[in-house]
């Protein structure tokens, strides 16, 4: 997955059909300018034709950064779920919702509760068990302790409990 960081300055230039500065990320020097709409059309065409890239509104994310004293976000994880600081990491896992349906077609809420609790504990343990390649990564991983627990199998759950995917229910 690819995410393109979009700044407030880029969006303002796009709204005004203007140009924005091209900045070298290593030196932070302006290396040129370009019309924002040219780049935006390329992003939109790519997203339409291949599903890539996604966009990451980096200035908005940094506005809501819960740990600004540790640094500013500069990227996301590969799938774009989690904004990351330099040297930052996150552990992600998923619970298969299709697996928490009983033979009778009911949701086993207690099994789901246990799966969430166990999975959260597991992801938390991974942080301490992992061997990170750089001390900066170790420091942030153990200090921030980012984990993400998602779900998969929602359509399977709906089929097994008899709820049409497009229903109000």
XYZ file of N, CA and C in Angstrom:
507
model
N 0.839 -1.181 0.000
C 0.000 0.000 0.000
C 0.877 1.235 0.000
N 0.394 2.269 -0.641
C 1.136 3.518 -0.748
C 0.252 4.639 -0.215
N 0.822 5.488 0.626
C 0.121 6.686 1.082
C 0.951 7.903 0.708
N 0.276 8.934 0.224
C 0.919 10.188 -0.122
C 0.577 11.191 0.966
N 1.602 11.807 1.556
C 1.383 12.817 2.578
C 0.915 14.108 1.920
N -0.244 14.584 2.327
C -0.834 15.810 1.790
C -0.801 16.870 2.880
N -0.199 18.020 2.573
C -0.098 19.109 3.548
C -1.264 20.087 3.389
N -1.456 20.899 4.420
C -2.455 21.968 4.340
C -2.092 22.945 3.224
N -0.786 23.220 3.050
C -0.347 24.139 1.995
C -0.710 23.587 0.615
N -0.550 22.284 0.418
C -0.926 21.667 -0.855
C -2.422 21.827 -1.089
N -3.236 21.546 -0.058
C -4.688 21.645 -0.209
C -5.118 23.079 -0.488
N -4.451 24.051 0.150
C -4.767 25.463 -0.116
C -4.419 25.814 -1.562
N -3.268 25.349 -2.043
C -2.881 25.601 -3.431
C -3.867 24.935 -4.380
N -4.324 23.746 -4.045
C -5.296 23.044 -4.878
C -6.604 23.822 -4.935
N -7.074 24.321 -3.794
C -8.328 25.077 -3.742
C -8.253 26.364 -4.555
N -7.069 26.950 -4.655
C -6.881 28.217 -5.370
C -6.357 28.002 -6.792
N -6.260 26.719 -7.200
C -5.691 26.368 -8.501
C -4.306 26.994 -8.677
N -3.540 26.932 -7.589
C -2.221 27.540 -7.599
C -1.107 26.518 -7.562
N 0.092 27.039 -7.361
C 1.277 26.195 -7.269
C 1.675 26.013 -5.814
N 2.432 24.961 -5.574
C 2.971 24.728 -4.232
C 4.451 24.405 -4.374
N 5.165 24.567 -3.264
C 6.606 24.341 -3.277
C 6.931 22.855 -3.246
N 7.925 22.463 -4.051
C 8.490 21.122 -3.992
C 9.691 21.212 -3.057
N 9.636 20.469 -1.947
C 10.647 20.575 -0.906
C 11.410 19.263 -0.797
N 12.725 19.357 -0.835
C 13.577 18.182 -0.629
C 13.429 17.757 0.830
N 12.961 16.525 1.092
C 12.722 16.109 2.476
C 13.988 15.989 3.324
N 15.131 15.849 2.683
C 16.384 15.728 3.451
C 16.970 17.084 3.817
N 16.925 18.015 2.866
C 17.535 19.328 3.117
C 16.509 20.378 3.526
N 15.237 20.100 3.267
C 14.132 21.038 3.524
C 14.228 22.300 2.668
N 15.000 22.254 1.576
C 15.106 23.370 0.643
C 14.071 23.215 -0.463
N 13.511 24.337 -0.891
C 12.581 24.341 -2.012
C 13.384 24.102 -3.291
N 12.978 23.083 -4.046
C 13.697 22.736 -5.283
C 12.926 23.126 -6.532
N 11.693 23.611 -6.358
C 10.885 24.021 -7.490
C 9.448 24.227 -7.055
N 8.580 24.483 -8.016
C 7.151 24.603 -7.746
C 6.392 23.808 -8.790
N 5.143 23.502 -8.480
C 4.301 22.772 -9.415
C 2.846 23.116 -9.118
N 2.031 23.063 -10.159
C 0.605 23.297 -9.972
C 0.022 22.108 -9.202
N -0.653 22.401 -8.109
C -1.201 21.350 -7.243
C -2.204 20.475 -7.984
N -2.972 21.062 -8.888
C -3.994 20.288 -9.598
C -3.388 19.196 -10.480
N -2.176 19.402 -10.980
C -1.512 18.380 -11.805
C -1.240 17.135 -10.961
N -0.675 17.355 -9.795
C -0.391 16.227 -8.893
C -1.684 15.597 -8.398
N -2.664 16.416 -8.043
C -3.934 15.897 -7.527
C -4.604 14.987 -8.554
N -4.602 15.403 -9.820
C -5.201 14.564 -10.869
C -4.483 13.229 -10.969
N -3.151 13.219 -10.829
C -2.397 11.963 -10.862
C -2.768 11.070 -9.675
N -2.908 11.655 -8.498
C -3.295 10.891 -7.307
C -4.687 10.301 -7.500
N -5.626 11.120 -7.945
C -7.005 10.660 -8.136
C -7.073 9.580 -9.214
N -6.363 9.773 -10.321
C -6.369 8.760 -11.383
C -5.788 7.435 -10.869
N -4.682 7.515 -10.134
C -4.089 6.300 -9.576
C -5.036 5.590 -8.628
N -5.688 6.360 -7.761
C -6.631 5.762 -6.809
C -7.810 5.133 -7.537
N -8.282 5.794 -8.585
C -9.400 5.262 -9.348
C -9.003 3.995 -10.112
N -7.822 4.010 -10.727
C -7.461 2.887 -11.597
C -6.864 1.698 -10.860
N -6.183 1.931 -9.733
C -5.516 0.810 -9.052
C -5.793 0.724 -7.556
N -6.476 1.713 -7.004
C -6.684 1.735 -5.557
C -5.514 2.347 -4.802
N -4.501 2.779 -5.510
C -3.318 3.394 -4.901
C -3.029 4.714 -5.589
N -2.591 5.727 -4.945
C -2.246 5.768 -3.533
C -3.432 6.201 -2.679
N -3.293 5.956 -1.383
C -4.164 6.586 -0.418
C -3.564 7.936 -0.086
N -4.284 8.741 0.663
C -3.728 10.019 1.088
C -3.682 10.076 2.610
N -2.663 10.747 3.109
C -2.442 10.930 4.531
C -2.350 12.429 4.760
N -3.342 12.996 5.404
C -3.360 14.432 5.655
C -2.450 14.715 6.845
N -1.170 14.863 6.538
C -0.120 14.882 7.551
C -0.230 16.063 8.517
N -0.568 17.245 8.027
C -0.700 18.394 8.929
C -1.885 18.206 9.875
N -2.979 17.645 9.362
C -4.153 17.384 10.220
C -3.801 16.325 11.259
N -3.091 15.277 10.852
C -2.689 14.230 11.801
C -1.799 14.813 12.889
N -0.842 15.656 12.516
C 0.038 16.252 13.516
C -0.702 17.206 14.438
N -1.758 17.826 13.949
C -2.574 18.692 14.800
C -3.172 17.893 15.967
N -3.516 16.631 15.705
C -4.135 15.782 16.718
C -3.162 14.763 17.317
N -1.870 14.916 17.082
C -0.846 14.005 17.591
C -0.909 13.954 19.124
N -1.151 12.764 19.710
C -1.238 12.683 21.173
C 0.121 12.695 21.870
N 1.218 12.584 21.139
C 2.555 12.586 21.744
C 3.474 13.581 21.032
N 3.074 14.839 20.913
C 3.910 15.793 20.166
C 5.266 16.031 20.820
N 5.373 15.787 22.119
C 6.661 15.961 22.802
C 7.689 14.924 22.350
N 7.230 13.850 21.690
C 8.148 12.834 21.174
C 8.499 13.059 19.708
N 7.792 13.961 19.041
C 8.090 14.257 17.646
C 6.836 14.413 16.823
N 7.035 14.754 15.561
C 5.936 14.936 14.616
C 5.804 13.706 13.731
N 4.579 13.406 13.335
C 4.357 12.320 12.395
C 5.037 12.663 11.078
N 5.632 11.634 10.457
C 6.216 11.872 9.139
C 5.767 10.843 8.111
N 5.079 9.798 8.546
C 4.620 8.765 7.620
C 3.543 7.933 8.308
N 3.117 6.877 7.617
C 2.204 5.905 8.215
C 2.835 4.522 8.086
N 2.229 3.552 8.748
C 2.633 2.175 8.501
C 2.247 1.829 7.056
N 2.700 0.687 6.526
C 2.486 0.403 5.096
C 1.035 0.453 4.621
N 0.085 0.105 5.453
C -1.306 0.122 4.997
C -2.022 1.418 5.345
N -1.370 2.318 6.026
C -1.925 3.636 6.291
C -2.849 3.739 7.488
N -2.939 2.703 8.324
C -3.837 2.787 9.474
C -3.286 3.661 10.594
N -1.963 3.712 10.714
C -1.354 4.333 11.888
C -0.314 5.375 11.497
N -0.540 6.653 11.866
C 0.523 7.649 11.676
C 1.715 7.295 12.561
N 2.921 7.549 12.054
C 4.127 7.169 12.786
C 5.135 8.307 12.850
N 5.820 8.382 13.977
C 6.944 9.292 14.168
C 8.172 8.685 13.502
N 9.246 9.440 13.345
C 10.495 8.813 12.887
C 10.892 7.693 13.856
N 11.241 6.539 13.338
C 11.644 5.337 14.087
C 10.484 4.677 14.830
N 9.282 5.059 14.555
C 8.118 4.524 15.254
C 7.630 3.248 14.573
N 6.955 2.401 15.321
C 6.393 1.156 14.811
C 5.038 0.915 15.483
N 4.277 -0.013 14.931
C 3.057 -0.454 15.596
C 2.850 -1.934 15.300
N 2.208 -2.599 16.224
C 1.866 -4.011 16.066
C 0.379 -4.080 15.752
N 0.048 -4.786 14.678
C -1.341 -4.890 14.264
C -1.787 -6.346 14.261
N -3.029 -6.540 14.624
C -3.635 -7.864 14.582
C -5.099 -7.742 14.219
N -5.711 -8.873 13.900
C -7.122 -8.886 13.530
C -7.832 -10.046 14.200
N -9.084 -9.823 14.487
C -9.961 -10.879 14.998
C -10.911 -11.262 13.874
N -11.042 -12.570 13.633
C -11.935 -13.075 12.602
C -13.352 -13.155 13.164
N -14.193 -12.210 12.776
C -15.562 -12.179 13.287
C -16.379 -13.392 12.861
N -16.035 -13.987 11.728
C -16.740 -15.184 11.294
C -16.551 -16.354 12.245
N -15.489 -16.303 13.053
C -15.193 -17.402 13.980
C -15.908 -17.273 15.317
N -16.652 -16.199 15.532
C -17.339 -16.041 16.823
C -18.845 -16.261 16.697
N -19.251 -16.970 15.638
C -20.660 -17.288 15.441
C -20.877 -18.742 15.834
N -21.904 -18.981 16.637
C -22.211 -20.344 17.090
C -22.850 -21.145 15.965
N -22.954 -22.452 16.182
C -23.614 -23.325 15.198
C -25.076 -22.932 14.996
N -25.648 -22.318 16.014
C -27.052 -21.891 15.925
C -27.215 -20.564 15.192
N -26.107 -19.923 14.813
C -26.167 -18.663 14.082
C -26.254 -17.431 14.962
N -25.810 -17.564 16.214
C -25.783 -16.415 17.121
C -24.340 -15.950 17.313
N -24.177 -14.702 17.649
C -22.838 -14.193 17.966
C -22.509 -14.584 19.397
N -21.362 -15.207 19.587
C -20.883 -15.572 20.923
C -20.100 -14.377 21.473
N -20.830 -13.501 22.153
C -20.231 -12.262 22.650
C -19.135 -12.527 23.671
N -19.278 -13.581 24.460
C -18.240 -13.911 25.444
C -16.960 -14.367 24.739
N -17.091 -15.167 23.682
C -15.917 -15.589 22.920
C -15.240 -14.371 22.276
N -16.033 -13.440 21.757
C -15.472 -12.230 21.165
C -14.749 -11.405 22.233
N -15.338 -11.265 23.408
C -14.694 -10.531 24.495
C -13.353 -11.161 24.855
N -13.322 -12.489 24.974
C -12.077 -13.190 25.299
C -11.037 -13.020 24.188
N -11.497 -13.079 22.938
C -10.572 -12.912 21.812
C -9.961 -11.510 21.810
N -10.748 -10.493 22.089
C -10.237 -9.126 22.146
C -9.233 -8.993 23.291
N -9.591 -9.527 24.440
C -8.701 -9.434 25.603
C -7.386 -10.193 25.356
N -7.480 -11.396 24.860
C -6.291 -12.208 24.591
C -5.419 -11.549 23.521
N -6.051 -11.087 22.442
C -5.299 -10.488 21.338
C -4.597 -9.205 21.766
N -5.268 -8.402 22.570
C -4.654 -7.169 23.076
C -3.450 -7.508 23.946
N -3.602 -8.478 24.811
C -2.496 -8.920 25.678
C -1.341 -9.457 24.822
N -1.672 -10.244 23.808
C -0.651 -10.800 22.922
C 0.123 -9.685 22.213
N -0.593 -8.726 21.607
C 0.074 -7.628 20.899
C 0.954 -6.814 21.849
N 0.494 -6.624 23.046
C 1.276 -5.914 24.062
C 2.559 -6.691 24.386
N 2.468 -8.005 24.491
C 3.655 -8.830 24.769
C 4.651 -8.822 23.609
N 4.148 -8.713 22.381
C 5.024 -8.682 21.212
C 5.982 -7.495 21.305
N 5.506 -6.388 21.824
C 6.358 -5.198 21.946
C 7.613 -5.518 22.750
N 7.450 -6.217 23.855
C 8.594 -6.530 24.719
C 9.420 -7.701 24.189
N 8.796 -8.625 23.479
C 9.516 -9.810 22.991
C 10.308 -9.534 21.722
N 9.946 -8.497 21.004
C 10.559 -8.222 19.706
C 11.998 -7.735 19.857
N 12.823 -8.087 18.879
C 14.182 -7.550 18.772
C 14.167 -6.518 17.648
N 14.313 -5.257 18.003
C 14.250 -4.172 17.029
C 15.644 -3.901 16.465
N 15.739 -3.468 15.214
C 17.049 -3.309 14.576
C 17.829 -2.065 15.026
N 17.150 -1.086 15.619
C 17.830 0.132 16.055
C 17.377 0.521 17.459
N 18.261 1.100 18.259
C 17.865 1.507 19.617
C 16.751 2.555 19.610
N 16.711 3.422 18.588
C 15.651 4.429 18.518
C 14.281 3.768 18.350
N 14.237 2.687 17.591
C 12.979 1.960 17.396
C 12.577 1.269 18.693
N 13.528 0.641 19.355
C 13.247 -0.016 20.637
C 12.664 0.986 21.629
N 13.299 2.155 21.730
C 12.855 3.180 22.673
C 11.411 3.587 22.417
N 11.097 3.945 21.164
C 9.732 4.394 20.874
C 8.714 3.264 20.996
N 9.063 2.083 20.514
C 8.123 0.953 20.599
C 7.739 0.685 22.045
N 8.720 0.702 22.926
C 8.456 0.384 24.331
C 7.884 1.575 25.101
N 8.102 2.782 24.620
C 7.571 3.953 25.305
C 6.124 4.233 24.901
N 5.844 4.213 23.586
C 4.504 4.542 23.102
C 3.582 3.327 23.141
N 4.138 2.138 22.835
C 3.406 0.874 22.886
C 2.173 0.881 21.973
N 2.387 1.245 20.699
C 1.281 1.295 19.735
C 0.844 -0.116 19.348
N -0.427 -0.364 19.509
C -1.013 -1.604 19.015
C -2.309 -1.245 18.293
N -2.695 -2.100 17.392
C -3.962 -1.914 16.696
C -4.627 -3.259 16.501
N -5.845 -3.357 16.980
C -6.596 -4.606 16.840
C -7.811 -4.333 15.972
N -7.809 -4.920 14.785
C -8.911 -4.733 13.854
C -9.748 -5.982 13.726
N -10.637 -5.951 12.777
C -11.503 -7.103 12.525
C -11.430 -7.477 11.052
N -11.716 -8.725 10.789
C -11.900 -9.231 9.427
C -13.058 -10.214 9.508
N -13.581 -10.612 8.385
C -14.653 -11.603 8.365
C -16.038 -11.054 8.671
N -16.232 -9.742 8.505
C -17.548 -9.160 8.778
C -18.609 -9.736 7.845
N -18.280 -9.880 6.565
C -19.241 -10.460 5.616
C -19.563 -11.906 6.006
N -18.548 -12.665 6.452
C -18.788 -14.050 6.895
C -19.728 -14.071 8.094
N -19.525 -13.152 9.026
C -20.406 -13.079 10.196
C -21.838 -12.817 9.752
N -22.019 -11.854 8.834
C -23.367 -11.535 8.367
C -24.045 -12.739 7.728
N -23.304 -13.482 6.890
C -23.879 -14.658 6.242
C -24.291 -15.684 7.295
N -23.415 -15.911 8.267
C -23.671 -16.949 9.277
C -24.809 -16.593 10.226
N -25.050 -15.293 10.465
C -26.159 -14.918 11.346
C -27.417 -14.558 10.559
N -27.332 -14.626 9.210
C -28.508 -14.421 8.372
C -28.898 -12.965 8.156
N -27.921 -12.071 8.210
C -28.199 -10.651 7.989
C -27.671 -10.270 6.605
N -28.542 -9.818 5.699
C -28.057 -9.372 4.391
C -27.052 -8.210 4.563
N -26.011 -8.233 3.775
C -24.936 -7.241 3.897
C -25.433 -5.825 3.708
N -26.435 -5.647 2.851
C -26.927 -4.297 2.555
C -28.175 -3.922 3.353
N -28.478 -4.677 4.411
C -29.714 -4.398 5.163
C -29.491 -3.269 6.163
N -30.583 -2.690 6.608
C -30.519 -1.683 7.673
C -29.957 -2.301 8.952
N -30.327 -3.545 9.210
C -29.837 -4.235 10.408
C -28.327 -4.332 10.402
